[in-house]
C-alpha cells in the first residue's frame, strides 16, 4: 500500500477512535465512510486502490454490525460509494465508448449532494449512479466467468489501462527530465 493510502487509513482509524467512544456513551452520532464503487467490485490495474477501498467497506460494515449488535440504534452509519468522480485522479480511465454516455465521470458537487441526502435520511448506503447497485447485485449472484463477461461488455475489465499508460508516460517523462 502506498504511503498516501496508509496515511489515509491511519487518519480514518484515528478519527473513528477519537469520536466513537463519546458516540457510544451518548448513543448518538453518525459515521460516514467514503469509499468507492471499486470497494464493492474491482477492475484490473488498480489492485492496491481496490484493496484499500474493499478494506474501508469491510471496516464500515463490521462497525455497522457491531453497533447494531450493541443495540446502539442512535448511532447511524452511511457508506458512500461513488463511481468515477471527475477530480482528475483517474484521468484517462475509459469504459467502452458506446457505454460512456450512460456512465460519464461524476461531478464532485453531485456526489456531495447525493451523499448529503443519504446522510440526512439515515440511508445506510449510497451508490452513485444507481446503476452501481445493479453491478454489485449481479456480481453477488452470477458466477465469476459471467461477471468477467459483463465487465468485458461494459469495457470495465481494462478501463484503467489508458490511465495507467498515461501515468507511466508521465513518470518516464519526469525521469528523463531529471536525468534518472
mmCIF file with all atom_site columns, C-alpha atoms in Angstrom:
data_model
loop_
_atom_site.group_PDB
_atom_site.id
_atom_site.type_symbol
_atom_site.label_atom_id
_atom_site.label_alt_id
_atom_site.label_comp_id
_atom_site.label_asym_id
_atom_site.label_entity_id
_atom_site.label_seq_id
_atom_site.pdbx_PDB_ins_code
_atom_site.Cartn_x
_atom_site.Cartn_y
_atom_site.Cartn_z
_atom_site.occupancy
_atom_site.B_iso_or_equiv
_atom_site.pdbx_formal_charge
_atom_site.auth_seq_id
_atom_site.auth_comp_id
_atom_site.auth_asym_id
_atom_site.auth_atom_id
_atom_site.pdbx_PDB_model_num
ATOM 1   C CA . UNK A 1 1   ? 0.000   0.000   0.000   1.00 0.00 ? 1   UNK A CA 1
ATOM 2   C CA . UNK A 1 2   ? 1.357   3.415   -0.892  1.00 0.00 ? 2   UNK A CA 1
ATOM 3   C CA . UNK A 1 3   ? 2.357   5.947   1.775   1.00 0.00 ? 3   UNK A CA 1
ATOM 4   C CA . UNK A 1 4   ? -0.656  8.193   0.996   1.00 0.00 ? 4   UNK A CA 1
ATOM 5   C CA . UNK A 1 5   ? -3.088  5.288   1.271   1.00 0.00 ? 5   UNK A CA 1
ATOM 6   C CA . UNK A 1 6   ? -1.609  4.115   4.557   1.00 0.00 ? 6   UNK A CA 1
ATOM 7   C CA . UNK A 1 7   ? -1.780  7.687   5.912   1.00 0.00 ? 7   UNK A CA 1
ATOM 8   C CA . UNK A 1 8   ? -5.421  7.939   4.843   1.00 0.00 ? 8   UNK A CA 1
ATOM 9   C CA . UNK A 1 9   ? -6.130  4.658   6.617   1.00 0.00 ? 9   UNK A CA 1
ATOM 10  C CA . UNK A 1 10  ? -4.413  5.940   9.776   1.00 0.00 ? 10  UNK A CA 1
ATOM 11  C CA . UNK A 1 11  ? -6.489  9.153   9.745   1.00 0.00 ? 11  UNK A CA 1
ATOM 12  C CA . UNK A 1 12  ? -9.629  7.068   9.254   1.00 0.00 ? 12  UNK A CA 1
ATOM 13  C CA . UNK A 1 13  ? -8.805  4.860   12.254  1.00 0.00 ? 13  UNK A CA 1
ATOM 14  C CA . UNK A 1 14  ? -7.744  7.805   14.430  1.00 0.00 ? 14  UNK A CA 1
ATOM 15  C CA . UNK A 1 15  ? -10.913 9.744   13.599  1.00 0.00 ? 15  UNK A CA 1
ATOM 16  C CA . UNK A 1 16  ? -13.071 6.740   14.471  1.00 0.00 ? 16  UNK A CA 1
ATOM 17  C CA . UNK A 1 17  ? -11.163 6.181   17.727  1.00 0.00 ? 17  UNK A CA 1
ATOM 18  C CA . UNK A 1 18  ? -11.494 9.874   18.610  1.00 0.00 ? 18  UNK A CA 1
ATOM 19  C CA . UNK A 1 19  ? -15.256 10.178  18.137  1.00 0.00 ? 19  UNK A CA 1
ATOM 20  C CA . UNK A 1 20  ? -16.721 6.698   18.599  1.00 0.00 ? 20  UNK A CA 1
ATOM 21  C CA . UNK A 1 21  ? -16.310 6.412   22.402  1.00 0.00 ? 21  UNK A CA 1
ATOM 22  C CA . UNK A 1 22  ? -18.412 9.539   23.021  1.00 0.00 ? 22  UNK A CA 1
ATOM 23  C CA . UNK A 1 23  ? -20.957 8.435   20.419  1.00 0.00 ? 23  UNK A CA 1
ATOM 24  C CA . UNK A 1 24  ? -21.251 5.087   22.217  1.00 0.00 ? 24  UNK A CA 1
ATOM 25  C CA . UNK A 1 25  ? -21.579 6.798   25.594  1.00 0.00 ? 25  UNK A CA 1
ATOM 26  C CA . UNK A 1 26  ? -24.438 9.060   24.485  1.00 0.00 ? 26  UNK A CA 1
ATOM 27  C CA . UNK A 1 27  ? -25.817 6.630   21.852  1.00 0.00 ? 27  UNK A CA 1
ATOM 28  C CA . UNK A 1 28  ? -25.904 9.387   19.264  1.00 0.00 ? 28  UNK A CA 1
ATOM 29  C CA . UNK A 1 29  ? -23.951 10.295  16.159  1.00 0.00 ? 29  UNK A CA 1
ATOM 30  C CA . UNK A 1 30  ? -23.440 9.499   12.516  1.00 0.00 ? 30  UNK A CA 1
ATOM 31  C CA . UNK A 1 31  ? -20.435 7.756   10.973  1.00 0.00 ? 31  UNK A CA 1
ATOM 32  C CA . UNK A 1 32  ? -19.958 8.465   7.283   1.00 0.00 ? 32  UNK A CA 1
ATOM 33  C CA . UNK A 1 33  ? -17.489 6.354   5.342   1.00 0.00 ? 33  UNK A CA 1
ATOM 34  C CA . UNK A 1 34  ? -16.481 7.496   1.867   1.00 0.00 ? 34  UNK A CA 1
ATOM 35  C CA . UNK A 1 35  ? -15.239 4.564   -0.173  1.00 0.00 ? 35  UNK A CA 1
ATOM 36  C CA . UNK A 1 36  ? -15.715 3.938   -3.892  1.00 0.00 ? 36  UNK A CA 1
ATOM 37  C CA . UNK A 1 37  ? -17.605 1.650   -6.217  1.00 0.00 ? 37  UNK A CA 1
ATOM 38  C CA . UNK A 1 38  ? -14.187 -0.042  -6.517  1.00 0.00 ? 38  UNK A CA 1
ATOM 39  C CA . UNK A 1 39  ? -14.642 -1.093  -2.898  1.00 0.00 ? 39  UNK A CA 1
ATOM 40  C CA . UNK A 1 40  ? -17.637 -3.184  -3.994  1.00 0.00 ? 40  UNK A CA 1
ATOM 41  C CA . UNK A 1 41  ? -16.242 -4.625  -7.221  1.00 0.00 ? 41  UNK A CA 1
ATOM 42  C CA . UNK A 1 42  ? -12.807 -4.383  -8.775  1.00 0.00 ? 42  UNK A CA 1
ATOM 43  C CA . UNK A 1 43  ? -11.034 -3.935  -12.073 1.00 0.00 ? 43  UNK A CA 1
ATOM 44  C CA . UNK A 1 44  ? -7.606  -4.736  -13.455 1.00 0.00 ? 44  UNK A CA 1
ATOM 45  C CA . UNK A 1 45  ? -4.621  -2.475  -12.982 1.00 0.00 ? 45  UNK A CA 1
ATOM 46  C CA . UNK A 1 46  ? -5.519  -0.771  -9.705  1.00 0.00 ? 46  UNK A CA 1
ATOM 47  C CA . UNK A 1 47  ? -5.343  -3.667  -7.280  1.00 0.00 ? 47  UNK A CA 1
ATOM 48  C CA . UNK A 1 48  ? -3.847  -1.589  -4.462  1.00 0.00 ? 48  UNK A CA 1
ATOM 49  C CA . UNK A 1 49  ? -6.605  1.032   -4.752  1.00 0.00 ? 49  UNK A CA 1
ATOM 50  C CA . UNK A 1 50  ? -9.343  -1.622  -4.882  1.00 0.00 ? 50  UNK A CA 1
ATOM 51  C CA . UNK A 1 51  ? -7.857  -3.476  -1.917  1.00 0.00 ? 51  UNK A CA 1
ATOM 52  C CA . UNK A 1 52  ? -7.768  -0.302  0.182   1.00 0.00 ? 52  UNK A CA 1
ATOM 53  C CA . UNK A 1 53  ? -11.386 0.510   -0.701  1.00 0.00 ? 53  UNK A CA 1
ATOM 54  C CA . UNK A 1 54  ? -12.508 -3.085  -0.016  1.00 0.00 ? 54  UNK A CA 1
ATOM 55  C CA . UNK A 1 55  ? -10.827 -2.704  3.384   1.00 0.00 ? 55  UNK A CA 1
ATOM 56  C CA . UNK A 1 56  ? -12.688 0.532   4.090   1.00 0.00 ? 56  UNK A CA 1
ATOM 57  C CA . UNK A 1 57  ? -16.011 -1.069  3.076   1.00 0.00 ? 57  UNK A CA 1
ATOM 58  C CA . UNK A 1 58  ? -15.265 -4.094  5.283   1.00 0.00 ? 58  UNK A CA 1
ATOM 59  C CA . UNK A 1 59  ? -14.368 -1.888  8.243   1.00 0.00 ? 59  UNK A CA 1
ATOM 60  C CA . UNK A 1 60  ? -17.576 0.114   7.773   1.00 0.00 ? 60  UNK A CA 1
ATOM 61  C CA . UNK A 1 61  ? -19.761 -2.987  7.501   1.00 0.00 ? 61  UNK A CA 1
ATOM 62  C CA . UNK A 1 62  ? -18.133 -4.587  10.547  1.00 0.00 ? 62  UNK A CA 1
ATOM 63  C CA . UNK A 1 63  ? -18.524 -1.416  12.611  1.00 0.00 ? 63  UNK A CA 1
ATOM 64  C CA . UNK A 1 64  ? -22.166 -1.101  11.498  1.00 0.00 ? 64  UNK A CA 1
ATOM 65  C CA . UNK A 1 65  ? -22.868 -4.682  12.589  1.00 0.00 ? 65  UNK A CA 1
ATOM 66  C CA . UNK A 1 66  ? -21.094 -4.101  15.892  1.00 0.00 ? 66  UNK A CA 1
ATOM 67  C CA . UNK A 1 67  ? -23.237 -1.025  16.590  1.00 0.00 ? 67  UNK A CA 1
ATOM 68  C CA . UNK A 1 68  ? -26.418 -2.979  15.797  1.00 0.00 ? 68  UNK A CA 1
ATOM 69  C CA . UNK A 1 69  ? -25.329 -5.913  17.983  1.00 0.00 ? 69  UNK A CA 1
ATOM 70  C CA . UNK A 1 70  ? -24.639 -3.476  20.848  1.00 0.00 ? 70  UNK A CA 1
ATOM 71  C CA . UNK A 1 71  ? -28.121 -2.015  20.265  1.00 0.00 ? 71  UNK A CA 1
ATOM 72  C CA . UNK A 1 72  ? -26.683 1.455   19.680  1.00 0.00 ? 72  UNK A CA 1
ATOM 73  C CA . UNK A 1 73  ? -29.515 2.480   17.375  1.00 0.00 ? 73  UNK A CA 1
ATOM 74  C CA . UNK A 1 74  ? -28.846 6.165   17.986  1.00 0.00 ? 74  UNK A CA 1
ATOM 75  C CA . UNK A 1 75  ? -25.584 5.914   16.031  1.00 0.00 ? 75  UNK A CA 1
ATOM 76  C CA . UNK A 1 76  ? -26.266 5.955   12.304  1.00 0.00 ? 76  UNK A CA 1
ATOM 77  C CA . UNK A 1 77  ? -23.867 4.856   9.587   1.00 0.00 ? 77  UNK A CA 1
ATOM 78  C CA . UNK A 1 78  ? -23.713 5.750   5.912   1.00 0.00 ? 78  UNK A CA 1
ATOM 79  C CA . UNK A 1 79  ? -21.399 4.167   3.351   1.00 0.00 ? 79  UNK A CA 1
ATOM 80  C CA . UNK A 1 80  ? -20.774 6.358   0.290   1.00 0.00 ? 80  UNK A CA 1
ATOM 81  C CA . UNK A 1 81  ? -19.636 4.513   -2.863  1.00 0.00 ? 81  UNK A CA 1
ATOM 82  C CA . UNK A 1 82  ? -19.423 6.781   -5.895  1.00 0.00 ? 82  UNK A CA 1
ATOM 83  C CA . UNK A 1 83  ? -18.438 5.677   -9.369  1.00 0.00 ? 83  UNK A CA 1
ATOM 84  C CA . UNK A 1 84  ? -15.636 7.564   -11.105 1.00 0.00 ? 84  UNK A CA 1
ATOM 85  C CA . UNK A 1 85  ? -15.599 11.133  -9.786  1.00 0.00 ? 85  UNK A CA 1
ATOM 86  C CA . UNK A 1 86  ? -14.244 13.807  -12.118 1.00 0.00 ? 86  UNK A CA 1
ATOM 87  C CA . UNK A 1 87  ? -11.399 15.002  -9.882  1.00 0.00 ? 87  UNK A CA 1
ATOM 88  C CA . UNK A 1 88  ? -8.566  14.151  -12.257 1.00 0.00 ? 88  UNK A CA 1
ATOM 89  C CA . UNK A 1 89  ? -7.340  11.333  -10.033 1.00 0.00 ? 89  UNK A CA 1
ATOM 90  C CA . UNK A 1 90  ? -8.121  8.696   -12.664 1.00 0.00 ? 90  UNK A CA 1
ATOM 91  C CA . UNK A 1 91  ? -7.900  10.937  -15.722 1.00 0.00 ? 91  UNK A CA 1
ATOM 92  C CA . UNK A 1 92  ? -7.740  8.693   -18.773 1.00 0.00 ? 92  UNK A CA 1
ATOM 93  C CA . UNK A 1 93  ? -9.922  5.919   -17.365 1.00 0.00 ? 93  UNK A CA 1
ATOM 94  C CA . UNK A 1 94  ? -12.166 4.752   -20.210 1.00 0.00 ? 94  UNK A CA 1
ATOM 95  C CA . UNK A 1 95  ? -15.044 2.318   -20.395 1.00 0.00 ? 95  UNK A CA 1
ATOM 96  C CA . UNK A 1 96  ? -16.487 1.113   -23.696 1.00 0.00 ? 96  UNK A CA 1
ATOM 97  C CA . UNK A 1 97  ? -17.176 4.176   -25.863 1.00 0.00 ? 97  UNK A CA 1
ATOM 98  C CA . UNK A 1 98  ? -20.803 3.113   -26.520 1.00 0.00 ? 98  UNK A CA 1
ATOM 99  C CA . UNK A 1 99  ? -21.400 2.942   -22.768 1.00 0.00 ? 99  UNK A CA 1
ATOM 100 C CA . UNK A 1 100 ? -19.565 6.181   -21.812 1.00 0.00 ? 100 UNK A CA 1
ATOM 101 C CA . UNK A 1 101 ? -22.568 8.478   -22.481 1.00 0.00 ? 101 UNK A CA 1
ATOM 102 C CA . UNK A 1 102 ? -24.567 6.488   -19.921 1.00 0.00 ? 102 UNK A CA 1
ATOM 103 C CA . UNK A 1 103 ? -21.763 6.404   -17.337 1.00 0.00 ? 103 UNK A CA 1
ATOM 104 C CA . UNK A 1 104 ? -19.781 9.635   -17.564 1.00 0.00 ? 104 UNK A CA 1
ATOM 105 C CA . UNK A 1 105 ? -17.468 10.648  -14.715 1.00 0.00 ? 105 UNK A CA 1
ATOM 106 C CA . UNK A 1 106 ? -19.499 12.192  -11.905 1.00 0.00 ? 106 UNK A CA 1
ATOM 107 C CA . UNK A 1 107 ? -19.191 15.834  -10.915 1.00 0.00 ? 107 UNK A CA 1
ATOM 108 C CA . UNK A 1 108 ? -17.880 16.219  -7.350  1.00 0.00 ? 108 UNK A CA 1
ATOM 109 C CA . UNK A 1 109 ? -20.756 18.522  -6.301  1.00 0.00 ? 109 UNK A CA 1
ATOM 110 C CA . UNK A 1 110 ? -23.297 15.931  -7.489  1.00 0.00 ? 110 UNK A CA 1
ATOM 111 C CA . UNK A 1 111 ? -21.584 13.265  -5.355  1.00 0.00 ? 111 UNK A CA 1
ATOM 112 C CA . UNK A 1 112 ? -21.619 15.565  -2.332  1.00 0.00 ? 112 UNK A CA 1
ATOM 113 C CA . UNK A 1 113 ? -25.343 16.300  -2.804  1.00 0.00 ? 113 UNK A CA 1
ATOM 114 C CA . UNK A 1 114 ? -26.153 12.591  -3.085  1.00 0.00 ? 114 UNK A CA 1
ATOM 115 C CA . UNK A 1 115 ? -24.070 11.802  -0.007  1.00 0.00 ? 115 UNK A CA 1
ATOM 116 C CA . UNK A 1 116 ? -25.757 14.596  1.984   1.00 0.00 ? 116 UNK A CA 1
ATOM 117 C CA . UNK A 1 117 ? -29.219 13.320  1.003   1.00 0.00 ? 117 UNK A CA 1
ATOM 118 C CA . UNK A 1 118 ? -28.227 9.852   2.195   1.00 0.00 ? 118 UNK A CA 1
ATOM 119 C CA . UNK A 1 119 ? -26.851 11.181  5.483   1.00 0.00 ? 119 UNK A CA 1
ATOM 120 C CA . UNK A 1 120 ? -29.883 13.381  6.189   1.00 0.00 ? 120 UNK A CA 1
ATOM 121 C CA . UNK A 1 121 ? -32.278 10.489  5.514   1.00 0.00 ? 121 UNK A CA 1
ATOM 122 C CA . UNK A 1 122 ? -30.222 7.953   7.507   1.00 0.00 ? 122 UNK A CA 1
ATOM 123 C CA . UNK A 1 123 ? -29.637 5.883   4.391   1.00 0.00 ? 123 UNK A CA 1
ATOM 124 C CA . UNK A 1 124 ? -27.121 3.141   5.260   1.00 0.00 ? 124 UNK A CA 1
ATOM 125 C CA . UNK A 1 125 ? -25.501 3.129   1.818   1.00 0.00 ? 125 UNK A CA 1
ATOM 126 C CA . UNK A 1 126 ? -25.439 5.305   -1.274  1.00 0.00 ? 126 UNK A CA 1
ATOM 127 C CA . UNK A 1 127 ? -24.058 4.229   -4.636  1.00 0.00 ? 127 UNK A CA 1
ATOM 128 C CA . UNK A 1 128 ? -23.915 6.834   -7.384  1.00 0.00 ? 128 UNK A CA 1
ATOM 129 C CA . UNK A 1 129 ? -25.102 6.433   -10.011 1.00 0.00 ? 129 UNK A CA 1
ATOM 130 C CA . UNK A 1 130 ? -27.816 3.970   -9.040  1.00 0.00 ? 130 UNK A CA 1
ATOM 131 C CA . UNK A 1 131 ? -26.609 1.597   -11.770 1.00 0.00 ? 131 UNK A CA 1
ATOM 132 C CA . UNK A 1 132 ? -23.777 0.644   -9.374  1.00 0.00 ? 132 UNK A CA 1
ATOM 133 C CA . UNK A 1 133 ? -26.332 -1.208  -7.221  1.00 0.00 ? 133 UNK A CA 1
ATOM 134 C CA . UNK A 1 134 ? -27.149 -3.431  -10.198 1.00 0.00 ? 134 UNK A CA 1
ATOM 135 C CA . UNK A 1 135 ? -23.492 -4.174  -10.908 1.00 0.00 ? 135 UNK A CA 1
ATOM 136 C CA . UNK A 1 136 ? -22.944 -5.040  -7.234  1.00 0.00 ? 136 UNK A CA 1
ATOM 137 C CA . UNK A 1 137 ? -26.046 -7.248  -7.173  1.00 0.00 ? 137 UNK A CA 1
ATOM 138 C CA . UNK A 1 138 ? -25.061 -9.026  -10.396 1.00 0.00 ? 138 UNK A CA 1
ATOM 139 C CA . UNK A 1 139 ? -21.578 -9.663  -9.014  1.00 0.00 ? 139 UNK A CA 1
ATOM 140 C CA . UNK A 1 140 ? -23.085 -11.320 -5.949  1.00 0.00 ? 140 UNK A CA 1
ATOM 141 C CA . UNK A 1 141 ? -25.362 -13.726 -7.842  1.00 0.00 ? 141 UNK A CA 1
ATOM 142 C CA . UNK A 1 142 ? -23.506 -14.506 -11.068 1.00 0.00 ? 142 UNK A CA 1
ATOM 143 C CA . UNK A 1 143 ? -20.640 -16.951 -11.420 1.00 0.00 ? 143 UNK A CA 1
ATOM 144 C CA . UNK A 1 144 ? -17.216 -15.317 -11.790 1.00 0.00 ? 144 UNK A CA 1
ATOM 145 C CA . UNK A 1 145 ? -16.956 -16.007 -15.534 1.00 0.00 ? 145 UNK A CA 1
ATOM 146 C CA . UNK A 1 146 ? -20.330 -14.316 -16.130 1.00 0.00 ? 146 UNK A CA 1
ATOM 147 C CA . UNK A 1 147 ? -19.109 -11.272 -14.211 1.00 0.00 ? 147 UNK A CA 1
ATOM 148 C CA . UNK A 1 148 ? -15.997 -11.236 -16.413 1.00 0.00 ? 148 UNK A CA 1
ATOM 149 C CA . UNK A 1 149 ? -18.272 -11.231 -19.491 1.00 0.00 ? 149 UNK A CA 1
ATOM 150 C CA . UNK A 1 150 ? -20.294 -8.355  -18.022 1.00 0.00 ? 150 UNK A CA 1
ATOM 151 C CA . UNK A 1 151 ? -17.095 -6.386  -17.307 1.00 0.00 ? 151 UNK A CA 1
ATOM 152 C CA . UNK A 1 152 ? -15.874 -7.031  -20.855 1.00 0.00 ? 152 UNK A CA 1
ATOM 153 C CA . UNK A 1 153 ? -19.190 -5.900  -22.327 1.00 0.00 ? 153 UNK A CA 1
ATOM 154 C CA . UNK A 1 154 ? -19.029 -2.657  -20.342 1.00 0.00 ? 154 UNK A CA 1
ATOM 155 C CA . UNK A 1 155 ? -15.340 -2.184  -21.049 1.00 0.00 ? 155 UNK A CA 1
ATOM 156 C CA . UNK A 1 156 ? -14.731 -2.195  -17.305 1.00 0.00 ? 156 UNK A CA 1
ATOM 157 C CA . UNK A 1 157 ? -12.226 -5.049  -17.478 1.00 0.00 ? 157 UNK A CA 1
ATOM 158 C CA . UNK A 1 158 ? -9.490  -2.810  -18.919 1.00 0.00 ? 158 UNK A CA 1
ATOM 159 C CA . UNK A 1 159 ? -10.883 0.643   -18.150 1.00 0.00 ? 159 UNK A CA 1
ATOM 160 C CA . UNK A 1 160 ? -7.838  1.656   -16.117 1.00 0.00 ? 160 UNK A CA 1
ATOM 161 C CA . UNK A 1 161 ? -5.274  0.692   -18.768 1.00 0.00 ? 161 UNK A CA 1
ATOM 162 C CA . UNK A 1 162 ? -5.318  4.104   -20.529 1.00 0.00 ? 162 UNK A CA 1
ATOM 163 C CA . UNK A 1 163 ? -4.960  5.808   -17.132 1.00 0.00 ? 163 UNK A CA 1
ATOM 164 C CA . UNK A 1 164 ? -2.021  3.547   -16.225 1.00 0.00 ? 164 UNK A CA 1
ATOM 165 C CA . UNK A 1 165 ? -0.368  4.189   -19.606 1.00 0.00 ? 165 UNK A CA 1
ATOM 166 C CA . UNK A 1 166 ? -0.680  7.968   -19.098 1.00 0.00 ? 166 UNK A CA 1
ATOM 167 C CA . UNK A 1 167 ? 0.803   7.714   -15.596 1.00 0.00 ? 167 UNK A CA 1
ATOM 168 C CA . UNK A 1 168 ? 3.670   5.571   -16.853 1.00 0.00 ? 168 UNK A CA 1
ATOM 169 C CA . UNK A 1 169 ? 4.390   8.045   -19.662 1.00 0.00 ? 169 UNK A CA 1
ATOM 170 C CA . UNK A 1 170 ? 4.313   10.987  -17.242 1.00 0.00 ? 170 UNK A CA 1
ATOM 171 C CA . UNK A 1 171 ? 6.690   9.158   -14.879 1.00 0.00 ? 171 UNK A CA 1
ATOM 172 C CA . UNK A 1 172 ? 9.060   8.357   -17.751 1.00 0.00 ? 172 UNK A CA 1
ATOM 173 C CA . UNK A 1 173 ? 8.978   11.983  -18.912 1.00 0.00 ? 173 UNK A CA 1
ATOM 174 C CA . UNK A 1 174 ? 9.779   13.221  -15.389 1.00 0.00 ? 174 UNK A CA 1
ATOM 175 C CA . UNK A 1 175 ? 12.629  10.749  -15.052 1.00 0.00 ? 175 UNK A CA 1
ATOM 176 C CA . UNK A 1 176 ? 14.039  11.809  -18.428 1.00 0.00 ? 176 UNK A CA 1
ATOM 177 C CA . UNK A 1 177 ? 13.822  15.491  -17.418 1.00 0.00 ? 177 UNK A CA 1
ATOM 178 C CA . UNK A 1 178 ? 15.549  14.814  -14.125 1.00 0.00 ? 178 UNK A CA 1
ATOM 179 C CA . UNK A 1 179 ? 18.205  12.590  -15.691 1.00 0.00 ? 179 UNK A CA 1
ATOM 180 C CA . UNK A 1 180 ? 17.187  9.499   -13.751 1.00 0.00 ? 180 UNK A CA 1
#
